[in-house]
């Protein structure tokens, strides 16, 4: 390295740095590096000195990197870490190493050199991925009923608000369904809460398999369920509810559970109405059934 700074002193400084570091000339040839670089990529220092930095670049990216290197060397500038967190280097054994880099051009005796600091961020990426998975799981759990594994009230309202807005934009019809289990308390009292939980799970499972993938089922609380049926008019809603109630009644009969269903069905042609008001109306339909003897479905068009 033909510069005035003593090579031994410069090498000592490189060894003292915590990151893997190399010094390259204008052609991208490695003229100095520290032991940390050797350890990170599995090469001896003697195997790196004189090679271009492409030896540390994944083989599939080397041609592209060569062009980037030429462009960078034409106008070298300082590049700090943290700008691109998806870089990778290639170990001697062919494996990839997640890295971040900092580039620091220096000019000594009218010659341009680039100091490249390379940091292994594999562990950081693993921690970030683990954190993302944990956050995704928390978000999912926050919107899921833990007993029945269907959506909860919060998720139902969020989905329904978006669907209502979509229906308004495109002049679409959708239908809301409110289901209440008649005599559910009797099951808990007579057979125990474990049986009550089993019943709720079976209602959720059978309902989920009776509706379309575009529909949404949620446990709104206790023994009450809600269904949102996008792009569903009154005639189609009636067919779907007839099929669903037959399936649910069969499950109750097979298990000898004294449970029936009071259901309100509201087909919404006017999506201008606030969703809270729509829920109050379909809830009111369900309670009308409750007060009139239970075990029926009441339909209404808004």
PDB file of C-alpha atoms in Angstrom:
ATOM      1  CA  UNK A   1       0.000   0.000   0.000  1.00  0.00           C
ATOM      2  CA  UNK A   2       1.900   3.013  -1.277  1.00  0.00           C
ATOM      3  CA  UNK A   3       0.799   5.643   1.242  1.00  0.00           C
ATOM      4  CA  UNK A   4       2.693   7.730   3.786  1.00  0.00           C
ATOM      5  CA  UNK A   5       0.939   6.273   6.836  1.00  0.00           C
ATOM      6  CA  UNK A   6       3.006   3.343   8.113  1.00  0.00           C
ATOM      7  CA  UNK A   7       1.367   0.085   7.129  1.00  0.00           C
ATOM      8  CA  UNK A   8       2.000  -1.480  10.535  1.00  0.00           C
ATOM      9  CA  UNK A   9       0.180   1.333  12.346  1.00  0.00           C
ATOM     10  CA  UNK A  10      -2.732   1.207   9.910  1.00  0.00           C
ATOM     11  CA  UNK A  11      -2.999  -2.568  10.270  1.00  0.00           C
ATOM     12  CA  UNK A  12      -3.036  -2.205  14.052  1.00  0.00           C
ATOM     13  CA  UNK A  13      -5.898   0.253  13.776  1.00  0.00           C
ATOM     14  CA  UNK A  14      -7.859  -2.162  11.557  1.00  0.00           C
ATOM     15  CA  UNK A  15      -7.364  -4.987  14.049  1.00  0.00           C
ATOM     16  CA  UNK A  16      -8.698  -2.802  16.862  1.00  0.00           C
ATOM     17  CA  UNK A  17     -12.026  -2.220  15.104  1.00  0.00           C
ATOM     18  CA  UNK A  18     -14.948  -4.472  16.156  1.00  0.00           C
ATOM     19  CA  UNK A  19     -16.305  -4.910  12.627  1.00  0.00           C
ATOM     20  CA  UNK A  20     -14.800  -6.748   9.700  1.00  0.00           C
ATOM     21  CA  UNK A  21     -12.875  -4.180   7.655  1.00  0.00           C
ATOM     22  CA  UNK A  22     -11.095  -4.131   4.321  1.00  0.00           C
ATOM     23  CA  UNK A  23      -9.327  -1.445   2.339  1.00  0.00           C
ATOM     24  CA  UNK A  24      -9.771  -1.503  -1.442  1.00  0.00           C
ATOM     25  CA  UNK A  25      -8.153   0.447  -4.265  1.00  0.00           C
ATOM     26  CA  UNK A  26      -9.967   2.120  -7.169  1.00  0.00           C
ATOM     27  CA  UNK A  27     -10.237  -1.208  -8.978  1.00  0.00           C
ATOM     28  CA  UNK A  28     -11.904  -2.841  -6.023  1.00  0.00           C
ATOM     29  CA  UNK A  29      -8.863  -4.951  -5.116  1.00  0.00           C
ATOM     30  CA  UNK A  30      -8.423  -5.742  -1.439  1.00  0.00           C
ATOM     31  CA  UNK A  31      -5.062  -4.396  -0.274  1.00  0.00           C
ATOM     32  CA  UNK A  32      -5.581  -4.721   3.483  1.00  0.00           C
ATOM     33  CA  UNK A  33      -8.063  -6.410   5.842  1.00  0.00           C
ATOM     34  CA  UNK A  34      -8.362  -7.387   9.494  1.00  0.00           C
ATOM     35  CA  UNK A  35      -8.750 -10.767  11.150  1.00  0.00           C
ATOM     36  CA  UNK A  36     -12.450 -10.106  11.732  1.00  0.00           C
ATOM     37  CA  UNK A  37     -13.015 -10.153   7.962  1.00  0.00           C
ATOM     38  CA  UNK A  38     -11.225 -13.492   7.689  1.00  0.00           C
ATOM     39  CA  UNK A  39     -13.327 -14.954  10.481  1.00  0.00           C
ATOM     40  CA  UNK A  40     -16.596 -13.637   9.033  1.00  0.00           C
ATOM     41  CA  UNK A  41     -16.056 -15.060   5.539  1.00  0.00           C
ATOM     42  CA  UNK A  42     -13.813 -18.054   6.268  1.00  0.00           C
ATOM     43  CA  UNK A  43     -10.806 -16.958   4.195  1.00  0.00           C
ATOM     44  CA  UNK A  44      -7.196 -16.546   5.262  1.00  0.00           C
ATOM     45  CA  UNK A  45      -5.979 -12.986   4.877  1.00  0.00           C
ATOM     46  CA  UNK A  46      -3.499 -14.213   2.266  1.00  0.00           C
ATOM     47  CA  UNK A  47      -6.432 -15.544   0.222  1.00  0.00           C
ATOM     48  CA  UNK A  48      -8.128 -12.141   0.249  1.00  0.00           C
ATOM     49  CA  UNK A  49      -5.268  -9.733  -0.382  1.00  0.00           C
ATOM     50  CA  UNK A  50      -5.073  -8.966  -4.106  1.00  0.00           C
ATOM     51  CA  UNK A  51      -8.563 -10.296  -4.846  1.00  0.00           C
ATOM     52  CA  UNK A  52     -11.390  -7.970  -5.821  1.00  0.00           C
ATOM     53  CA  UNK A  53     -14.170  -7.430  -3.300  1.00  0.00           C
ATOM     54  CA  UNK A  54     -16.372  -9.534  -5.591  1.00  0.00           C
ATOM     55  CA  UNK A  55     -14.948 -12.592  -3.868  1.00  0.00           C
ATOM     56  CA  UNK A  56     -17.197 -11.672  -0.926  1.00  0.00           C
ATOM     57  CA  UNK A  57     -20.278 -11.033  -3.074  1.00  0.00           C
ATOM     58  CA  UNK A  58     -22.827 -13.819  -3.770  1.00  0.00           C
ATOM     59  CA  UNK A  59     -22.005 -15.429  -7.127  1.00  0.00           C
ATOM     60  CA  UNK A  60     -25.430 -14.622  -8.586  1.00  0.00           C
ATOM     61  CA  UNK A  61     -24.830 -10.914  -7.930  1.00  0.00           C
ATOM     62  CA  UNK A  62     -21.202 -10.536  -8.949  1.00  0.00           C
ATOM     63  CA  UNK A  63     -21.775  -9.250 -12.476  1.00  0.00           C
ATOM     64  CA  UNK A  64     -24.259  -6.694 -11.277  1.00  0.00           C
ATOM     65  CA  UNK A  65     -22.012  -5.744  -8.354  1.00  0.00           C
ATOM     66  CA  UNK A  66     -19.074  -5.154 -10.686  1.00  0.00           C
ATOM     67  CA  UNK A  67     -21.059  -2.485 -12.527  1.00  0.00           C
ATOM     68  CA  UNK A  68     -22.095  -0.906  -9.212  1.00  0.00           C
ATOM     69  CA  UNK A  69     -18.472  -0.956  -8.073  1.00  0.00           C
ATOM     70  CA  UNK A  70     -17.297   0.876 -11.216  1.00  0.00           C
ATOM     71  CA  UNK A  71     -20.028   3.503 -10.832  1.00  0.00           C
ATOM     72  CA  UNK A  72     -19.204   3.970  -7.152  1.00  0.00           C
ATOM     73  CA  UNK A  73     -15.470   4.316  -7.766  1.00  0.00           C
ATOM     74  CA  UNK A  74     -16.135   6.958 -10.430  1.00  0.00           C
ATOM     75  CA  UNK A  75     -17.714   9.130  -7.721  1.00  0.00           C
ATOM     76  CA  UNK A  76     -16.977   7.585  -4.321  1.00  0.00           C
ATOM     77  CA  UNK A  77     -19.011   8.877  -1.395  1.00  0.00           C
ATOM     78  CA  UNK A  78     -19.539   7.997   2.248  1.00  0.00           C
ATOM     79  CA  UNK A  79     -22.225   5.415   2.891  1.00  0.00           C
ATOM     80  CA  UNK A  80     -23.354   4.770   6.455  1.00  0.00           C
ATOM     81  CA  UNK A  81     -24.847   1.583   7.867  1.00  0.00           C
ATOM     82  CA  UNK A  82     -28.571   1.099   8.313  1.00  0.00           C
ATOM     83  CA  UNK A  83     -29.648   2.202   4.831  1.00  0.00           C
ATOM     84  CA  UNK A  84     -30.049  -1.252   3.295  1.00  0.00           C
ATOM     85  CA  UNK A  85     -30.746  -4.160   5.646  1.00  0.00           C
ATOM     86  CA  UNK A  86     -31.033  -6.861   2.986  1.00  0.00           C
ATOM     87  CA  UNK A  87     -27.417  -7.202   1.866  1.00  0.00           C
ATOM     88  CA  UNK A  88     -25.619 -10.536   1.866  1.00  0.00           C
ATOM     89  CA  UNK A  89     -22.015 -11.640   1.554  1.00  0.00           C
ATOM     90  CA  UNK A  90     -20.820 -15.084   0.517  1.00  0.00           C
ATOM     91  CA  UNK A  91     -18.752 -17.236   2.866  1.00  0.00           C
ATOM     92  CA  UNK A  92     -15.888 -19.328   1.490  1.00  0.00           C
ATOM     93  CA  UNK A  93     -18.059 -22.434   1.941  1.00  0.00           C
ATOM     94  CA  UNK A  94     -20.729 -20.921  -0.306  1.00  0.00           C
ATOM     95  CA  UNK A  95     -23.145 -19.969   2.462  1.00  0.00           C
ATOM     96  CA  UNK A  96     -24.638 -16.495   2.645  1.00  0.00           C
ATOM     97  CA  UNK A  97     -24.047 -14.074   5.492  1.00  0.00           C
ATOM     98  CA  UNK A  98     -26.486 -11.245   6.230  1.00  0.00           C
ATOM     99  CA  UNK A  99     -24.434  -8.055   6.422  1.00  0.00           C
ATOM    100  CA  UNK A 100     -24.607  -4.302   6.564  1.00  0.00           C
ATOM    101  CA  UNK A 101     -21.763  -2.163   5.226  1.00  0.00           C
ATOM    102  CA  UNK A 102     -20.274   1.282   5.586  1.00  0.00           C
ATOM    103  CA  UNK A 103     -18.109   2.785   2.846  1.00  0.00           C
ATOM    104  CA  UNK A 104     -15.608   5.541   3.624  1.00  0.00           C
ATOM    105  CA  UNK A 105     -13.508   6.875   0.728  1.00  0.00           C
ATOM    106  CA  UNK A 106     -10.157   8.472   1.581  1.00  0.00           C
ATOM    107  CA  UNK A 107      -7.587  10.221  -0.597  1.00  0.00           C
ATOM    108  CA  UNK A 108      -3.913   9.828   0.213  1.00  0.00           C
ATOM    109  CA  UNK A 109      -1.136  11.029  -2.096  1.00  0.00           C
ATOM    110  CA  UNK A 110      -3.717  11.722  -4.842  1.00  0.00           C
ATOM    111  CA  UNK A 111      -4.925   8.146  -4.737  1.00  0.00           C
ATOM    112  CA  UNK A 112      -8.437   7.087  -3.774  1.00  0.00           C
ATOM    113  CA  UNK A 113      -8.967   4.207  -1.391  1.00  0.00           C
ATOM    114  CA  UNK A 114     -12.165   2.911   0.144  1.00  0.00           C
ATOM    115  CA  UNK A 115     -12.442   1.606   3.673  1.00  0.00           C
ATOM    116  CA  UNK A 116     -15.297  -0.893   3.833  1.00  0.00           C
ATOM    117  CA  UNK A 117     -16.651  -1.857   7.259  1.00  0.00           C
ATOM    118  CA  UNK A 118     -18.798  -5.004   7.226  1.00  0.00           C
ATOM    119  CA  UNK A 119     -21.076  -5.976  10.108  1.00  0.00           C
ATOM    120  CA  UNK A 120     -22.668  -9.398  10.552  1.00  0.00           C
ATOM    121  CA  UNK A 121     -26.383  -8.750  11.165  1.00  0.00           C
ATOM    122  CA  UNK A 122     -27.538 -12.373  11.004  1.00  0.00           C
ATOM    123  CA  UNK A 123     -28.487 -12.412  14.686  1.00  0.00           C
ATOM    124  CA  UNK A 124     -30.186  -9.029  14.383  1.00  0.00           C
ATOM    125  CA  UNK A 125     -32.275 -10.305  11.474  1.00  0.00           C
ATOM    126  CA  UNK A 126     -33.203 -13.429  13.431  1.00  0.00           C
ATOM    127  CA  UNK A 127     -34.305 -11.287  16.361  1.00  0.00           C
ATOM    128  CA  UNK A 128     -36.290  -8.993  14.056  1.00  0.00           C
ATOM    129  CA  UNK A 129     -37.987 -11.965  12.397  1.00  0.00           C
ATOM    130  CA  UNK A 130     -38.775 -13.494  15.783  1.00  0.00           C
ATOM    131  CA  UNK A 131     -40.212 -10.185  16.949  1.00  0.00           C
ATOM    132  CA  UNK A 132     -42.288  -9.855  13.782  1.00  0.00           C
ATOM    133  CA  UNK A 133     -43.711 -13.354  14.247  1.00  0.00           C
ATOM    134  CA  UNK A 134     -44.519 -12.554  17.869  1.00  0.00           C
ATOM    135  CA  UNK A 135     -46.236  -9.298  16.896  1.00  0.00           C
ATOM    136  CA  UNK A 136     -48.171 -11.015  14.103  1.00  0.00           C
ATOM    137  CA  UNK A 137     -49.279 -13.672  16.562  1.00  0.00           C
ATOM    138  CA  UNK A 138     -50.361 -11.018  19.069  1.00  0.00           C
ATOM    139  CA  UNK A 139     -52.332  -9.186  16.402  1.00  0.00           C
ATOM    140  CA  UNK A 140     -54.014 -12.409  15.346  1.00  0.00           C
ATOM    141  CA  UNK A 141     -54.842 -13.362  18.927  1.00  0.00           C
ATOM    142  CA  UNK A 142     -56.202  -9.873  19.582  1.00  0.00           C
ATOM    143  CA  UNK A 143     -58.720 -10.457  16.792  1.00  0.00           C
ATOM    144  CA  UNK A 144     -59.577 -14.078  17.470  1.00  0.00           C
ATOM    145  CA  UNK A 145     -61.905 -15.719  19.951  1.00  0.00           C
ATOM    146  CA  UNK A 146     -59.679 -18.098  21.922  1.00  0.00           C
ATOM    147  CA  UNK A 147     -62.420 -20.698  22.500  1.00  0.00           C
ATOM    148  CA  UNK A 148     -63.905 -21.106  19.029  1.00  0.00           C
ATOM    149  CA  UNK A 149     -60.948 -19.923  16.912  1.00  0.00           C
ATOM    150  CA  UNK A 150     -63.159 -17.618  14.856  1.00  0.00           C
ATOM    151  CA  UNK A 151     -62.953 -13.830  14.760  1.00  0.00           C
ATOM    152  CA  UNK A 152     -63.935 -11.831  17.824  1.00  0.00           C
ATOM    153  CA  UNK A 153     -66.139  -8.725  18.051  1.00  0.00           C
ATOM    154  CA  UNK A 154     -63.252  -6.347  17.403  1.00  0.00           C
ATOM    155  CA  UNK A 155     -62.193  -8.121  14.207  1.00  0.00           C
ATOM    156  CA  UNK A 156     -65.803  -8.401  13.059  1.00  0.00           C
ATOM    157  CA  UNK A 157     -66.400  -4.673  13.410  1.00  0.00           C
ATOM    158  CA  UNK A 158     -63.141  -3.800  11.649  1.00  0.00           C
ATOM    159  CA  UNK A 159     -63.919  -6.114   8.738  1.00  0.00           C
ATOM    160  CA  UNK A 160     -67.546  -4.969   8.545  1.00  0.00           C
ATOM    161  CA  UNK A 161     -66.607  -1.277   8.466  1.00  0.00           C
ATOM    162  CA  UNK A 162     -64.306  -1.914   5.497  1.00  0.00           C
ATOM    163  CA  UNK A 163     -66.937  -4.006   3.741  1.00  0.00           C
ATOM    164  CA  UNK A 164     -69.577  -1.331   4.316  1.00  0.00           C
ATOM    165  CA  UNK A 165     -67.286   1.298   2.776  1.00  0.00           C
ATOM    166  CA  UNK A 166     -66.577  -0.984  -0.197  1.00  0.00           C
ATOM    167  CA  UNK A 167     -70.278  -1.647  -0.685  1.00  0.00           C
ATOM    168  CA  UNK A 168     -70.966   2.079  -0.631  1.00  0.00           C
ATOM    169  CA  UNK A 169     -68.284   2.812  -3.239  1.00  0.00           C
ATOM    170  CA  UNK A 170     -69.482   0.098  -5.622  1.00  0.00           C
ATOM    171  CA  UNK A 171     -73.228   0.160  -4.839  1.00  0.00           C
ATOM    172  CA  UNK A 172     -73.204  -3.393  -3.502  1.00  0.00           C
ATOM    173  CA  UNK A 173     -75.649  -5.185  -1.209  1.00  0.00           C
ATOM    174  CA  UNK A 174     -74.482  -7.051   1.888  1.00  0.00           C
ATOM    175  CA  UNK A 175     -76.239  -8.944   4.666  1.00  0.00           C
ATOM    176  CA  UNK A 176     -75.691  -9.013   8.423  1.00  0.00           C
ATOM    177  CA  UNK A 177     -76.695 -12.011  10.535  1.00  0.00           C
ATOM    178  CA  UNK A 178     -77.032 -12.075  14.326  1.00  0.00           C
ATOM    179  CA  UNK A 179     -77.368 -15.518  15.959  1.00  0.00           C
ATOM    180  CA  UNK A 180     -78.280 -16.165  19.582  1.00  0.00           C
ATOM    181  CA  UNK A 181     -78.357 -19.659  21.100  1.00  0.00           C
ATOM    182  CA  UNK A 182     -81.640 -20.343  22.896  1.00  0.00           C
ATOM    183  CA  UNK A 183     -81.417 -22.186  26.244  1.00  0.00           C
ATOM    184  CA  UNK A 184     -77.623 -22.219  26.242  1.00  0.00           C
ATOM    185  CA  UNK A 185     -77.535 -21.564  29.988  1.00  0.00           C
ATOM    186  CA  UNK A 186     -79.563 -24.739  30.468  1.00  0.00           C
ATOM    187  CA  UNK A 187     -76.801 -26.760  28.782  1.00  0.00           C
ATOM    188  CA  UNK A 188     -74.171 -25.272  31.103  1.00  0.00           C
ATOM    189  CA  UNK A 189     -76.341 -25.939  34.159  1.00  0.00           C
ATOM    190  CA  UNK A 190     -77.323 -29.455  33.167  1.00  0.00           C
ATOM    191  CA  UNK A 191     -74.192 -30.791  31.474  1.00  0.00           C
ATOM    192  CA  UNK A 192     -71.442 -28.480  32.735  1.00  0.00           C
ATOM    193  CA  UNK A 193     -69.343 -25.740  31.184  1.00  0.00           C
ATOM    194  CA  UNK A 194     -67.088 -28.162  29.312  1.00  0.00           C
ATOM    195  CA  UNK A 195     -70.108 -29.344  27.364  1.00  0.00           C
ATOM    196  CA  UNK A 196     -71.150 -25.741  26.842  1.00  0.00           C
ATOM    197  CA  UNK A 197     -67.733 -24.954  25.412  1.00  0.00           C
ATOM    198  CA  UNK A 198     -67.926 -27.993  23.135  1.00  0.00           C
ATOM    199  CA  UNK A 199     -71.323 -26.833  21.876  1.00  0.00           C
ATOM    200  CA  UNK A 200     -70.008 -23.343  21.059  1.00  0.00           C
ATOM    201  CA  UNK A 201     -67.053 -24.823  19.206  1.00  0.00           C
ATOM    202  CA  UNK A 202     -69.337 -27.068  17.154  1.00  0.00           C
ATOM    203  CA  UNK A 203     -71.654 -24.176  16.310  1.00  0.00           C
ATOM    204  CA  UNK A 204     -68.656 -22.125  15.169  1.00  0.00           C
ATOM    205  CA  UNK A 205     -67.134 -25.004  13.186  1.00  0.00           C
ATOM    206  CA  UNK A 206     -70.352 -25.995  11.423  1.00  0.00           C
ATOM    207  CA  UNK A 207     -71.234 -22.398  10.647  1.00  0.00           C
ATOM    208  CA  UNK A 208     -67.769 -21.726   9.282  1.00  0.00           C
ATOM    209  CA  UNK A 209     -68.075 -24.692   6.934  1.00  0.00           C
ATOM    210  CA  UNK A 210     -71.519 -23.566   5.779  1.00  0.00           C
ATOM    211  CA  UNK A 211     -70.539 -20.092   4.608  1.00  0.00           C
ATOM    212  CA  UNK A 212     -68.241 -18.905   1.833  1.00  0.00           C
ATOM    213  CA  UNK A 213     -64.581 -18.009   2.190  1.00  0.00           C
ATOM    214  CA  UNK A 214     -65.462 -14.370   1.494  1.00  0.00           C
ATOM    215  CA  UNK A 215     -67.912 -14.300   4.424  1.00  0.00           C
ATOM    216  CA  UNK A 216     -66.917 -13.585   8.004  1.00  0.00           C
ATOM    217  CA  UNK A 217     -68.028 -15.374  11.145  1.00  0.00           C
ATOM    218  CA  UNK A 218     -67.339 -13.986  14.612  1.00  0.00           C
ATOM    219  CA  UNK A 219     -68.217 -14.810  18.159  1.00  0.00           C
ATOM    220  CA  UNK A 220     -69.571 -11.521  19.436  1.00  0.00           C
ATOM    221  CA  UNK A 221     -69.654 -12.664  23.050  1.00  0.00           C
ATOM    222  CA  UNK A 222     -71.164 -15.376  25.202  1.00  0.00           C
ATOM    223  CA  UNK A 223     -73.527 -17.441  23.058  1.00  0.00           C
ATOM    224  CA  UNK A 224     -73.933 -14.843  20.302  1.00  0.00           C
ATOM    225  CA  UNK A 225     -72.417 -15.024  16.819  1.00  0.00           C
ATOM    226  CA  UNK A 226     -72.359 -12.597  13.907  1.00  0.00           C
ATOM    227  CA  UNK A 227     -71.957 -13.269  10.203  1.00  0.00           C
ATOM    228  CA  UNK A 228     -71.235 -10.751   7.482  1.00  0.00           C
ATOM    229  CA  UNK A 229     -72.184 -11.847   3.970  1.00  0.00           C
ATOM    230  CA  UNK A 230     -70.647  -9.534   1.320  1.00  0.00           C
ATOM    231  CA  UNK A 231     -72.505  -9.054  -1.981  1.00  0.00           C
ATOM    232  CA  UNK A 232     -75.469 -11.049  -0.683  1.00  0.00           C
ATOM    233  CA  UNK A 233     -79.064 -10.040  -1.370  1.00  0.00           C
ATOM    234  CA  UNK A 234     -82.135 -11.095   0.639  1.00  0.00           C
ATOM    235  CA  UNK A 235     -82.937 -14.145  -1.531  1.00  0.00           C
ATOM    236  CA  UNK A 236     -79.435 -15.589  -1.302  1.00  0.00           C
ATOM    237  CA  UNK A 237     -79.232 -14.822   2.423  1.00  0.00           C
ATOM    238  CA  UNK A 238     -82.483 -16.723   2.998  1.00  0.00           C
ATOM    239  CA  UNK A 239     -81.131 -19.784   1.160  1.00  0.00           C
ATOM    240  CA  UNK A 240     -77.884 -19.703   3.115  1.00  0.00           C
ATOM    241  CA  UNK A 241     -79.639 -19.347   6.472  1.00  0.00           C
ATOM    242  CA  UNK A 242     -82.067 -22.160   5.695  1.00  0.00           C
ATOM    243  CA  UNK A 243     -79.158 -24.474   4.913  1.00  0.00           C
ATOM    244  CA  UNK A 244     -77.228 -23.339   7.999  1.00  0.00           C
ATOM    245  CA  UNK A 245     -80.095 -23.752  10.465  1.00  0.00           C
ATOM    246  CA  UNK A 246     -80.769 -27.289   9.212  1.00  0.00           C
ATOM    247  CA  UNK A 247     -77.152 -28.227   9.828  1.00  0.00           C
ATOM    248  CA  UNK A 248     -77.083 -26.663  13.304  1.00  0.00           C
ATOM    249  CA  UNK A 249     -80.382 -28.283  14.319  1.00  0.00           C
ATOM    250  CA  UNK A 250     -79.010 -31.656  13.227  1.00  0.00           C
ATOM    251  CA  UNK A 251     -75.925 -31.168  15.420  1.00  0.00           C
ATOM    252  CA  UNK A 252     -78.106 -30.256  18.412  1.00  0.00           C
ATOM    253  CA  UNK A 253     -80.359 -33.304  17.875  1.00  0.00           C
ATOM    254  CA  UNK A 254     -77.418 -35.699  17.495  1.00  0.00           C
ATOM    255  CA  UNK A 255     -75.969 -34.507  20.803  1.00  0.00           C
ATOM    256  CA  UNK A 256     -79.347 -34.221  22.533  1.00  0.00           C
ATOM    257  CA  UNK A 257     -78.696 -30.616  23.419  1.00  0.00           C
ATOM    258  CA  UNK A 258     -81.875 -28.562  24.119  1.00  0.00           C
ATOM    259  CA  UNK A 259     -80.652 -25.596  22.104  1.00  0.00           C
ATOM    260  CA  UNK A 260     -82.386 -23.747  19.280  1.00  0.00           C
ATOM    261  CA  UNK A 261     -81.504 -20.546  17.448  1.00  0.00           C
ATOM    262  CA  UNK A 262     -82.953 -17.049  17.318  1.00  0.00           C
ATOM    263  CA  UNK A 263     -81.594 -15.294  14.257  1.00  0.00           C
ATOM    264  CA  UNK A 264     -81.901 -11.792  12.878  1.00  0.00           C
ATOM    265  CA  UNK A 265     -81.002 -11.221   9.221  1.00  0.00           C
ATOM    266  CA  UNK A 266     -80.626  -7.695   7.847  1.00  0.00           C
ATOM    267  CA  UNK A 267     -79.947  -7.155   4.149  1.00  0.00           C
ATOM    268  CA  UNK A 268     -78.370  -3.723   3.652  1.00  0.00           C
ATOM    269  CA  UNK A 269     -79.027  -1.858   0.421  1.00  0.00           C
ATOM    270  CA  UNK A 270     -78.082   1.520   1.875  1.00  0.00           C
ATOM    271  CA  UNK A 271     -74.491   1.468   3.096  1.00  0.00           C
ATOM    272  CA  UNK A 272     -74.751   5.127   4.140  1.00  0.00           C
ATOM    273  CA  UNK A 273     -76.163   4.016   7.489  1.00  0.00           C
ATOM    274  CA  UNK A 274     -73.607   3.878  10.329  1.00  0.00           C
ATOM    275  CA  UNK A 275     -72.514   0.332  11.046  1.00  0.00           C
ATOM    276  CA  UNK A 276     -73.346   0.672  14.739  1.00  0.00           C
ATOM    277  CA  UNK A 277     -76.936   1.464  13.750  1.00  0.00           C
ATOM    278  CA  UNK A 278     -77.051  -1.536  11.414  1.00  0.00           C
ATOM    279  CA  UNK A 279     -75.865  -3.782  14.238  1.00  0.00           C
ATOM    280  CA  UNK A 280     -78.531  -2.388  16.549  1.00  0.00           C
ATOM    281  CA  UNK A 281     -81.190  -3.176  13.949  1.00  0.00           C
ATOM    282  CA  UNK A 282     -80.082  -6.759  13.321  1.00  0.00           C
ATOM    283  CA  UNK A 283     -79.705  -7.258  17.073  1.00  0.00           C
ATOM    284  CA  UNK A 284     -83.262  -5.934  17.460  1.00  0.00           C
ATOM    285  CA  UNK A 285     -84.520  -8.450  14.900  1.00  0.00           C
ATOM    286  CA  UNK A 286     -82.964 -11.245  16.908  1.00  0.00           C
ATOM    287  CA  UNK A 287     -84.566 -10.009  20.133  1.00  0.00           C
ATOM    288  CA  UNK A 288     -87.948  -9.839  18.484  1.00  0.00           C
ATOM    289  CA  UNK A 289     -87.617 -13.581  17.906  1.00  0.00           C
ATOM    290  CA  UNK A 290     -86.592 -14.048  21.539  1.00  0.00           C
ATOM    291  CA  UNK A 291     -89.695 -12.247  22.763  1.00  0.00           C
ATOM    292  CA  UNK A 292     -91.995 -14.124  20.383  1.00  0.00           C
ATOM    293  CA  UNK A 293     -91.028 -17.630  21.501  1.00  0.00           C
ATOM    294  CA  UNK A 294     -87.484 -18.147  20.158  1.00  0.00           C
ATOM    295  CA  UNK A 295     -86.312 -20.685  17.534  1.00  0.00           C
ATOM    296  CA  UNK A 296     -86.956 -18.693  14.361  1.00  0.00           C
ATOM    297  CA  UNK A 297     -85.371 -16.376  11.808  1.00  0.00           C
ATOM    298  CA  UNK A 298     -86.552 -12.831  11.145  1.00  0.00           C
ATOM    299  CA  UNK A 299     -85.585 -11.156   7.885  1.00  0.00           C
ATOM    300  CA  UNK A 300     -85.517  -7.461   7.061  1.00  0.00           C
ATOM    301  CA  UNK A 301     -84.244  -5.245   4.226  1.00  0.00           C
ATOM    302  CA  UNK A 302     -82.665  -1.881   5.135  1.00  0.00           C
TER     303      UNK A 302
END
